[in-house]
Amino acid sequence: MHIASIQTGRGPTPGMHRHDFFECFLTLDGLGRHERVDGSGELGARELHFIRPEQAHSVRGAGPSGLHFLNIAFSPALWRGSGLLQDSLLHYWKPGRIPHSLPLDRARSRRLQDLGREAARGPHGPVEAIGLLATLLQLVQGGEALRQPSGLPDWLRDGLEAAAKPAALRSGLPALLQACGRSQEHVNRVFRHHLATTPTAWICRQRLKLAASLLRSTSLPLLDLALECGFESPSYFHRRFQEAFHTTPLRYRRENRRILPPPS
């Protein structure tokens, strides 16, 4: 997995290059141009572009301040091994005349940018890559943002947002406490007052929501899926999922299978 934040200025168009990996890049701010074998197009802010392996292209800045974009690349073997590529995201790298692109609203763009920063600082192994893929899948599906009740302290609101990300859910309570920046006793009291639950129960609920999303949209084996969502054993995951959804994970997957439609 490769992640880079790139600032490119105005100037001569760089030579087009090819690569053997799946790539997407998110334009953050500024203006630019995307040069391809079949033509070129303008680049604006908050656009997610998908580049197929062996597809020649180049990116350059066009405005006074150039173009700032986040680049993410994965090897084909890793994408296929995750179970996400062939099921859902592959449609966005489908061969065609023009590479596909998606506009993102400000909230989803910021979420992907934050995730990219976190991933760039941490290890780049298969587990981290699958977590990034899961979030990317939610973004292109237009997944809902975390719903929070009104009246929460700012530190708790920010902490919940950070703790609901896949990488944080794998860590669980330590990640939540670190994101909140408060003692466990204080967090417990505020959770009971504002959310009428405990931090542990909230984390489990977020893990189950992520698991349900992955069951609907991927073919990840249940063991890998359970570990990705932070459950330490398939049996515990199976029991908690059945308690929450009144069905088994496999039956839920069969009845709620959702594959992204090919882009028009």
Coordinates of N, CA, C and O in Angstrom, one line a residue, residues 25-183:
F25 N -7.0 8.8 -6.6 CA -6.5 10.0 -6.0 C -7.6 11.0 -5.7 O -8.6 11.1 -6.5
L26 N -7.5 11.6 -4.6 CA -8.6 12.6 -4.2 C -8.0 14.0 -4.3 O -7.0 14.3 -3.6
T27 N -8.6 14.8 -5.1 CA -8.2 16.2 -5.2 C -8.7 17.0 -4.0 O -9.9 17.0 -3.7
L28 N -7.8 17.7 -3.3 CA -8.1 18.3 -2.0 C -8.4 19.8 -2.3 O -9.4 20.3 -1.8
D29 N -7.5 20.5 -3.0 CA -7.8 21.9 -3.3 C -6.9 22.3 -4.4 O -6.0 21.7 -4.8
G30 N -7.3 23.5 -5.0 CA -6.6 23.9 -6.2 C -7.3 23.4 -7.5 O -8.4 22.9 -7.5
L31 N -6.6 23.7 -8.6 CA -7.1 23.3 -9.9 C -6.0 22.5 -10.6 O -4.8 22.7 -10.4
G32 N -6.4 21.6 -11.5 CA -5.4 20.8 -12.3 C -5.9 20.3 -13.5 O -7.1 20.5 -13.9
R33 N -5.1 19.5 -14.2 CA -5.5 18.8 -15.4 C -5.1 17.3 -15.3 O -4.0 17.1 -14.8
H34 N -5.9 16.5 -15.8 CA -5.7 15.0 -15.8 C -5.4 14.6 -17.3 O -6.4 14.7 -18.1
E35 N -4.2 14.3 -17.6 CA -3.9 13.9 -19.0 C -3.9 12.4 -19.1 O -3.4 11.7 -18.3
R36 N -4.6 12.0 -20.2 CA -4.8 10.5 -20.4 C -4.5 10.3 -21.9 O -4.5 11.2 -22.8
V37 N -4.4 9.0 -22.3 CA -4.2 8.6 -23.7 C -5.4 9.1 -24.5 O -5.2 9.5 -25.7
D38 N -6.6 9.0 -23.9 CA -7.8 9.3 -24.7 C -8.2 10.8 -24.6 O -9.2 11.2 -25.1
G39 N -7.4 11.6 -24.0 CA -7.7 13.0 -23.9 C -7.3 13.6 -22.5 O -6.5 13.0 -21.8
S40 N -7.9 14.7 -22.2 CA -7.6 15.3 -20.9 C -8.8 15.9 -20.3 O -9.8 16.1 -21.0
G41 N -8.8 16.2 -19.0 CA -9.9 16.8 -18.3 C -9.5 17.7 -17.2 O -8.4 17.5 -16.7
E42 N -10.3 18.6 -16.8 CA -10.0 19.5 -15.7 C -10.2 18.8 -14.4 O -11.1 17.9 -14.3
L43 N -9.4 19.2 -13.4 CA -9.5 18.6 -12.0 C -9.9 19.8 -11.1 O -9.3 20.8 -11.1
G44 N -10.9 19.5 -10.3 CA -11.3 20.5 -9.3 C -11.2 19.8 -7.9 O -10.8 18.7 -7.8
A45 N -11.6 20.5 -6.9 CA -11.5 20.0 -5.5 C -12.5 19.0 -5.2 O -13.6 19.0 -5.8
R46 N -12.2 18.0 -4.3 CA -13.0 17.0 -3.8 C -13.6 16.1 -4.8 O -14.8 15.8 -4.9
E47 N -12.7 15.6 -5.7 CA -13.1 14.6 -6.7 C -12.2 13.4 -6.5 O -11.0 13.5 -6.3
L48 N -12.8 12.2 -6.5 CA -12.1 10.9 -6.3 C -12.0 10.3 -7.7 O -13.0 10.0 -8.3
H49 N -10.8 10.0 -8.2 CA -10.5 9.5 -9.5 C -9.9 8.1 -9.4 O -9.0 7.9 -8.5
F50 N -10.3 7.2 -10.2 CA -9.8 5.8 -10.2 C -9.0 5.5 -11.5 O -9.5 5.8 -12.6
I51 N -7.8 5.0 -11.3 CA -6.9 4.7 -12.4 C -6.6 3.2 -12.4 O -6.2 2.6 -11.3
R52 N -6.8 2.5 -13.5 CA -6.6 1.1 -13.6 C -5.1 0.8 -13.8 O -4.3 1.6 -14.3
P53 N -4.7 -0.5 -13.5 CA -3.3 -0.9 -13.8 C -3.1 -0.7 -15.3 O -4.0 -1.0 -16.1
E54 N -1.9 -0.4 -15.7 CA -1.4 -0.2 -17.1 C -2.1 0.9 -17.8 O -2.0 1.1 -19.0
Q55 N -2.8 1.8 -17.1 CA -3.5 2.9 -17.7 C -2.6 4.1 -17.6 O -2.2 4.6 -16.5
A56 N -2.1 4.7 -18.8 CA -1.2 5.8 -18.8 C -1.9 7.1 -18.5 O -3.0 7.3 -19.0
H57 N -1.3 7.9 -17.6 CA -1.9 9.2 -17.3 C -0.9 10.0 -16.6 O 0.2 9.6 -16.2
S58 N -1.2 11.3 -16.4 CA -0.4 12.2 -15.6 C -1.3 13.3 -15.0 O -2.4 13.6 -15.5
V59 N -0.8 13.9 -13.9 CA -1.6 15.0 -13.2 C -0.7 16.2 -13.1 O 0.5 16.0 -12.7
R60 N -1.2 17.4 -13.4 CA -0.4 18.6 -13.2 C -1.3 19.7 -12.6 O -2.6 19.6 -12.8
G61 N -0.7 20.7 -12.0 CA -1.5 21.8 -11.5 C -1.8 22.7 -12.6 O -1.1 22.8 -13.6
A62 N -2.9 23.5 -12.4 CA -3.3 24.4 -13.5 C -3.6 25.8 -12.9 O -3.6 26.8 -13.7
G63 N -4.0 25.9 -11.6 CA -4.3 27.2 -11.1 C -3.1 27.9 -10.5 O -2.0 27.4 -10.5
P64 N -3.3 29.1 -9.9 CA -2.1 29.9 -9.4 C -1.4 29.1 -8.3 O -0.2 29.2 -8.1
S65 N -2.2 28.3 -7.5 CA -1.6 27.6 -6.3 C -1.4 26.1 -6.7 O -1.0 25.3 -5.8
G66 N -1.6 25.7 -7.9 CA -1.4 24.4 -8.3 C -2.5 23.5 -7.8 O -3.6 23.9 -7.6
L67 N -2.2 22.2 -7.6 CA -3.2 21.2 -7.2 C -2.6 20.4 -6.1 O -1.5 19.9 -6.1
H68 N -3.4 20.2 -5.0 CA -3.0 19.4 -3.9 C -3.9 18.1 -3.9 O -5.2 18.3 -3.9
F69 N -3.3 16.9 -3.9 CA -4.2 15.7 -4.0 C -3.6 14.6 -3.1 O -2.3 14.6 -2.8
L70 N -4.4 13.7 -2.7 CA -4.0 12.5 -1.9 C -4.0 11.3 -2.8 O -5.1 11.1 -3.5
N71 N -2.9 10.6 -2.9 CA -2.8 9.5 -3.8 C -2.7 8.2 -3.0 O -2.0 8.1 -2.0
I72 N -3.5 7.2 -3.4 CA -3.6 5.9 -2.7 C -3.5 4.8 -3.7 O -4.2 4.8 -4.7
A73 N -2.6 3.9 -3.5 CA -2.4 2.8 -4.4 C -2.2 1.4 -3.7 O -1.6 1.4 -2.6
F74 N -2.8 0.4 -4.3 CA -2.7 -1.0 -3.8 C -2.3 -1.9 -4.9 O -2.7 -1.7 -6.0
S75 N -1.6 -3.0 -4.5 CA -1.3 -4.0 -5.5 C -2.5 -4.8 -5.8 O -3.4 -5.0 -5.0
P76 N -2.7 -5.3 -7.0 CA -3.8 -6.2 -7.4 C -4.0 -7.4 -6.5 O -5.1 -7.7 -6.1
A77 N -2.9 -8.0 -6.0 CA -3.0 -9.2 -5.2 C -3.6 -8.8 -3.8 O -4.5 -9.6 -3.3
L78 N -3.3 -7.7 -3.3 CA -3.8 -7.2 -2.0 C -5.3 -6.9 -2.1 O -6.1 -7.3 -1.3
W79 N -5.7 -6.2 -3.2 CA -7.1 -5.9 -3.4 C -7.9 -7.1 -3.6 O -9.0 -7.3 -3.0
R80 N -7.5 -8.1 -4.4 CA -8.2 -9.3 -4.6 C -8.3 -10.1 -3.3 O -9.3 -10.7 -3.0
G81 N -7.2 -10.1 -2.6 CA -7.2 -10.9 -1.4 C -8.1 -10.4 -0.3 O -8.6 -11.1 0.6
S82 N -8.5 -9.1 -0.4 CA -9.3 -8.5 0.6 C -10.8 -8.9 0.4 O -11.6 -8.7 1.3
G83 N -11.2 -9.3 -0.7 CA -12.6 -9.6 -1.0 C -13.4 -8.4 -1.4 O -14.5 -8.5 -1.8
L84 N -12.8 -7.2 -1.4 CA -13.5 -6.0 -1.7 C -13.5 -5.7 -3.2 O -14.4 -5.2 -3.8
L85 N -12.3 -5.9 -3.8 CA -12.1 -5.5 -5.2 C -13.1 -6.1 -6.1 O -13.8 -5.5 -6.8
Q86 N -13.1 -7.5 -6.1 CA -14.0 -8.1 -7.1 C -15.4 -7.9 -6.9 O -16.3 -8.0 -7.8
D87 N -15.8 -7.6 -5.6 CA -17.2 -7.6 -5.3 C -17.8 -6.2 -5.5 O -18.9 -6.0 -6.0
S88 N -17.1 -5.1 -5.2 CA -17.7 -3.8 -5.1 C -16.9 -2.8 -5.8 O -17.4 -2.1 -6.7
L89 N -15.7 -2.6 -5.4 CA -14.9 -1.5 -5.9 C -14.4 -1.7 -7.3 O -14.0 -0.7 -8.0
L90 N -14.3 -2.9 -7.8 CA -13.8 -3.2 -9.1 C -14.6 -2.5 -10.2 O -14.0 -2.1 -11.2
H91 N -15.9 -2.2 -9.9 CA -16.7 -1.5 -10.9 C -16.0 -0.1 -11.2 O -16.2 0.4 -12.3
Y92 N -15.4 0.5 -10.3 CA -14.8 1.8 -10.5 C -13.5 1.8 -11.2 O -13.0 2.8 -11.5
W93 N -12.9 0.6 -11.4 CA -11.7 0.5 -12.2 C -12.1 -0.3 -13.5 O -11.2 -0.9 -14.1
K94 N -13.4 -0.4 -13.8 CA -13.8 -1.2 -15.0 C -13.2 -0.6 -16.2 O -13.2 0.6 -16.4
P95 N -12.7 -1.4 -17.1 CA -12.2 -0.9 -18.4 C -13.2 -0.1 -19.2 O -14.4 -0.5 -19.2
G96 N -12.8 1.0 -19.7 CA -13.7 1.8 -20.4 C -12.9 3.0 -21.1 O -11.7 3.1 -20.9
R97 N -13.6 3.8 -21.8 CA -12.9 4.9 -22.5 C -12.3 5.9 -21.6 O -11.2 6.4 -21.8
I98 N -13.0 6.2 -20.5 CA -12.6 7.3 -19.6 C -12.6 6.8 -18.2 O -13.5 6.1 -17.8
P99 N -11.5 7.0 -17.4 CA -11.5 6.6 -16.0 C -12.6 7.2 -15.3 O -13.1 8.3 -15.5
H100 N -13.2 6.4 -14.3 CA -14.3 6.9 -13.6 C -13.9 7.9 -12.5 O -12.8 7.7 -11.9
S101 N -14.8 8.8 -12.1 CA -14.5 9.7 -11.0 C -15.8 10.0 -10.3 O -16.9 9.8 -10.9
L102 N -15.7 10.3 -9.0 CA -16.8 10.6 -8.2 C -16.6 11.9 -7.4 O -15.5 12.1 -6.9
P103 N -17.6 12.8 -7.4 CA -17.5 14.0 -6.6 C -17.8 13.6 -5.1 O -18.7 12.8 -4.9
L104 N -17.1 14.1 -4.2 CA -17.4 13.8 -2.8 C -17.7 15.1 -2.1 O -17.2 16.2 -2.4
D105 N -18.7 15.1 -1.2 CA -19.0 16.2 -0.4 C -17.9 16.5 0.6 O -17.0 15.8 0.8
R106 N -18.0 17.7 1.2 CA -16.9 18.1 2.1 C -16.6 17.2 3.2 O -15.5 16.9 3.6
A107 N -17.7 16.6 3.8 CA -17.5 15.7 5.0 C -16.8 14.4 4.6 O -15.9 14.0 5.2
R108 N -17.3 13.8 3.4 CA -16.6 12.6 3.0 C -15.2 12.8 2.5 O -14.3 12.0 2.8
S109 N -15.0 13.9 1.9 CA -13.6 14.3 1.5 C -12.7 14.4 2.7 O -11.6 13.9 2.7
R110 N -13.2 15.1 3.7 CA -12.4 15.3 4.9 C -12.1 14.0 5.6 O -11.0 13.7 6.1
R111 N -13.1 13.1 5.6 CA -12.9 11.8 6.2 C -11.8 11.0 5.5 O -11.0 10.4 6.2
L112 N -11.8 11.0 4.2 CA -10.8 10.2 3.5 C -9.4 10.9 3.7 O -8.4 10.2 3.8
Q113 N -9.4 12.2 3.7 CA -8.1 12.9 3.9 C -7.6 12.5 5.3 O -6.4 12.3 5.5
D114 N -8.4 12.6 6.3 CA -8.0 12.2 7.7 C -7.5 10.8 7.7 O -6.4 10.5 8.4
L115 N -8.2 9.9 7.1 CA -7.8 8.5 7.1 C -6.5 8.3 6.4 O -5.6 7.5 6.8
G116 N -6.3 9.0 5.3 CA -5.0 9.0 4.6 C -3.8 9.4 5.4 O -2.7 8.8 5.4
R117 N -4.0 10.5 6.2 CA -3.0 10.9 7.1 C -2.6 9.9 8.2 O -1.5 9.6 8.5
E118 N -3.7 9.3 8.7 CA -3.4 8.2 9.8 C -2.7 7.0 9.2 O -1.8 6.5 9.7
A119 N -3.2 6.6 8.0 CA -2.5 5.5 7.3 C -1.1 5.7 7.0 O -0.2 4.9 7.0
A120 N -0.8 7.0 6.5 CA 0.6 7.3 6.1 C 1.5 7.3 7.3 O 2.7 6.9 7.2
R121 N 1.0 7.5 8.5 CA 1.9 7.5 9.7 C 2.1 6.1 10.3 O 3.1 5.8 10.9
G122 N 1.1 5.2 10.0 CA 1.2 3.9 10.6 C 1.8 2.8 9.7 O 2.3 3.2 8.6
P123 N 1.7 1.6 10.1 CA 2.2 0.5 9.3 C 1.3 0.3 8.1 O 0.1 0.7 8.1
H124 N 1.8 -0.3 7.0 CA 1.1 -0.4 5.7 C 0.9 -1.9 5.4 O 1.1 -2.3 4.2
G125 N 0.5 -2.7 6.4 CA 0.3 -4.1 6.2 C -1.1 -4.4 5.6 O -1.9 -3.5 5.5
P126 N -1.4 -5.7 5.4 CA -2.7 -6.1 4.9 C -3.8 -5.7 5.8 O -4.9 -5.3 5.3
V127 N -3.7 -5.7 7.1 CA -4.8 -5.4 8.0 C -5.1 -3.9 7.8 O -6.3 -3.5 7.7
E128 N -4.1 -3.0 7.8 CA -4.3 -1.6 7.6 C -4.9 -1.3 6.2 O -5.8 -0.4 6.1
A129 N -4.5 -2.0 5.2 CA -5.0 -1.8 3.9 C -6.5 -2.2 3.8 O -7.2 -1.5 3.1
I130 N -6.8 -3.3 4.4 CA -8.3 -3.7 4.4 C -9.1 -2.7 5.1 O -10.2 -2.4 4.7
G131 N -8.6 -2.1 6.2 CA -9.4 -1.1 6.9 C -9.6 0.1 6.0 O -10.7 0.7 6.0
L132 N -8.5 0.5 5.3 CA -8.6 1.6 4.4 C -9.6 1.3 3.2 O -10.4 2.2 2.8
L133 N -9.6 0.1 2.7 CA -10.5 -0.3 1.7 C -12.0 -0.2 2.2 O -12.9 0.2 1.5
A134 N -12.2 -0.7 3.4 CA -13.5 -0.7 4.0 C -14.1 0.7 4.0 O -15.2 1.0 3.7
T135 N -13.2 1.7 4.5 CA -13.7 3.1 4.6 C -13.9 3.7 3.2 O -14.9 4.4 2.9
L136 N -13.0 3.3 2.2 CA -13.2 3.8 0.9 C -14.5 3.3 0.3 O -15.2 4.0 -0.4
L137 N -14.8 2.1 0.6 CA -16.1 1.5 0.1 C -17.3 2.2 0.7 O -18.2 2.6 -0.1
Q138 N -17.2 2.6 1.9 CA -18.3 3.3 2.6 C -18.4 4.7 1.9 O -19.5 5.2 1.7
L139 N -17.3 5.3 1.6 CA -17.3 6.6 1.0 C -18.0 6.6 -0.4 O -18.8 7.5 -0.7
V140 N -17.6 5.7 -1.2 CA -18.1 5.7 -2.6 C -19.6 5.2 -2.6 O -20.3 5.5 -3.5
Q141 N -20.0 4.5 -1.5 CA -21.4 4.1 -1.4 C -22.2 5.2 -0.8 O -23.5 5.1 -0.7
G142 N -21.6 6.3 -0.4 CA -22.3 7.4 0.2 C -22.8 7.1 1.6 O -23.9 7.5 2.0
G143 N -22.0 6.3 2.3 CA -22.5 5.8 3.7 C -22.7 7.0 4.6 O -22.1 8.1 4.5
E144 N -23.7 6.8 5.5 CA -24.0 7.9 6.4 C -22.9 8.2 7.4 O -22.2 7.3 7.8
A145 N -22.8 9.4 7.8 CA -21.8 9.8 8.8 C -22.4 9.3 10.2 O -23.5 9.0 10.3
L146 N -21.5 9.2 11.1 CA -21.8 8.8 12.5 C -22.9 9.7 13.1 O -22.6 10.9 13.1
R147 N -24.0 9.2 13.5 CA -25.0 10.0 14.1 C -24.8 10.2 15.5 O -24.6 9.2 16.3
Q148 N -24.8 11.4 16.0 CA -24.5 11.7 17.4 C -25.7 12.6 17.9 O -26.2 13.5 17.2
P149 N -26.1 12.4 19.2 CA -27.1 13.2 19.8 C -26.6 14.6 20.0 O -25.4 14.9 20.1
S150 N -27.5 15.5 20.1 CA -27.1 16.9 20.4 C -26.7 17.1 21.8 O -27.0 16.3 22.7
G151 N -25.9 18.2 22.1 CA -25.6 18.5 23.5 C -24.3 17.8 24.0 O -24.0 17.9 25.1
L152 N -23.6 17.0 23.1 CA -22.4 16.4 23.5 C -21.3 17.4 23.7 O -21.1 18.3 23.0
P153 N -20.4 17.2 24.7 CA -19.2 18.0 24.8 C -18.4 17.8 23.5 O -18.3 16.7 22.9
D154 N -17.7 18.9 23.1 CA -16.9 18.8 21.9 C -15.8 17.7 22.0 O -15.6 17.0 21.0
W155 N -15.2 17.5 23.1 CA -14.2 16.4 23.2 C -14.8 15.0 23.0 O -14.1 14.2 22.4
L156 N -16.0 14.8 23.5 CA -16.7 13.6 23.3 C -17.1 13.4 21.9 O -17.0 12.3 21.3
R157 N -17.7 14.4 21.3 CA -18.1 14.3 19.9 C -16.9 14.0 19.0 O -17.0 13.1 18.1
D158 N -15.8 14.7 19.2 CA -14.6 14.4 18.4 C -14.1 13.0 18.7 O -13.6 12.3 17.8
G159 N -14.1 12.6 19.9 CA -13.6 11.3 20.3 C -14.5 10.1 19.7 O -13.9 9.1 19.2
L160 N -15.8 10.3 19.6 CA -16.6 9.3 19.0 C -16.4 9.2 17.5 O -16.4 8.1 17.0
E161 N -16.2 10.3 16.9 CA -15.9 10.3 15.5 C -14.6 9.6 15.2 O -14.6 8.7 14.2
A162 N -13.6 9.8 16.0 CA -12.3 9.1 15.7 C -12.4 7.7 16.1 O -11.8 6.8 15.4
A163 N -13.1 7.3 17.2 CA -13.2 5.9 17.6 C -14.0 5.1 16.8 O -14.0 3.8 16.9
A164 N -14.9 5.6 15.9 CA -15.7 4.9 15.0 C -15.0 4.4 13.8 O -15.6 3.7 13.0
K165 N -13.8 4.9 13.5 CA -13.1 4.5 12.3 C -12.6 3.0 12.5 O -12.3 2.6 13.6
P166 N -12.5 2.3 11.4 CA -12.1 0.9 11.4 C -10.8 0.6 12.2 O -10.8 -0.3 13.0
A167 N -9.8 1.4 12.0 CA -8.5 1.2 12.7 C -8.7 1.3 14.2 O -8.1 0.5 15.0
A168 N -9.5 2.3 14.6 CA -9.7 2.5 16.0 C -10.6 1.4 16.6 O -10.4 1.0 17.8
L169 N -11.6 1.0 15.9 CA -12.5 -0.1 16.4 C -11.7 -1.4 16.6 O -12.0 -2.1 17.5
R170 N -10.6 -1.6 15.8 CA -9.8 -2.8 16.1 C -9.1 -2.7 17.5 O -8.9 -3.7 18.1
S171 N -8.8 -1.5 17.8 CA -8.1 -1.3 19.1 C -9.1 -1.3 20.3 O -8.9 -1.8 21.4
G172 N -10.3 -0.7 20.0 CA -11.3 -0.7 21.0 C -11.2 0.4 22.0 O -11.0 1.6 21.7
L173 N -11.4 0.0 23.3 CA -11.4 1.0 24.4 C -10.2 1.9 24.5 O -10.3 3.1 24.7
P174 N -8.9 1.3 24.4 CA -7.8 2.2 24.4 C -7.8 3.3 23.4 O -7.4 4.5 23.7
A175 N -8.3 3.0 22.2 CA -8.3 4.1 21.1 C -9.4 5.1 21.5 O -9.2 6.3 21.2
L176 N -10.5 4.7 22.0 CA -11.6 5.6 22.4 C -11.1 6.6 23.5 O -11.3 7.8 23.4
L177 N -10.4 6.0 24.5 CA -9.9 6.8 25.6 C -8.8 7.8 25.1 O -8.8 9.0 25.5
Q178 N -8.0 7.3 24.2 CA -7.0 8.2 23.7 C -7.6 9.4 22.9 O -7.2 10.5 23.0
A179 N -8.6 9.0 22.1 CA -9.3 10.0 21.3 C -10.0 11.1 22.1 O -10.0 12.2 21.8
C180 N -10.5 10.6 23.2 CA -11.3 11.5 24.1 C -10.3 12.4 25.0 O -10.7 13.5 25.4
G181 N -9.2 11.8 25.3 CA -8.2 12.6 26.1 C -8.7 12.8 27.5 O -8.3 13.8 28.2
R182 N -9.5 11.8 28.1 CA -10.0 11.9 29.4 C -9.7 10.6 30.1 O -9.5 9.6 29.5
S183 N -9.8 10.6 31.4 CA -9.7 9.3 32.2 C -10.9 8.4 31.9 O -12.0 8.8 31.5

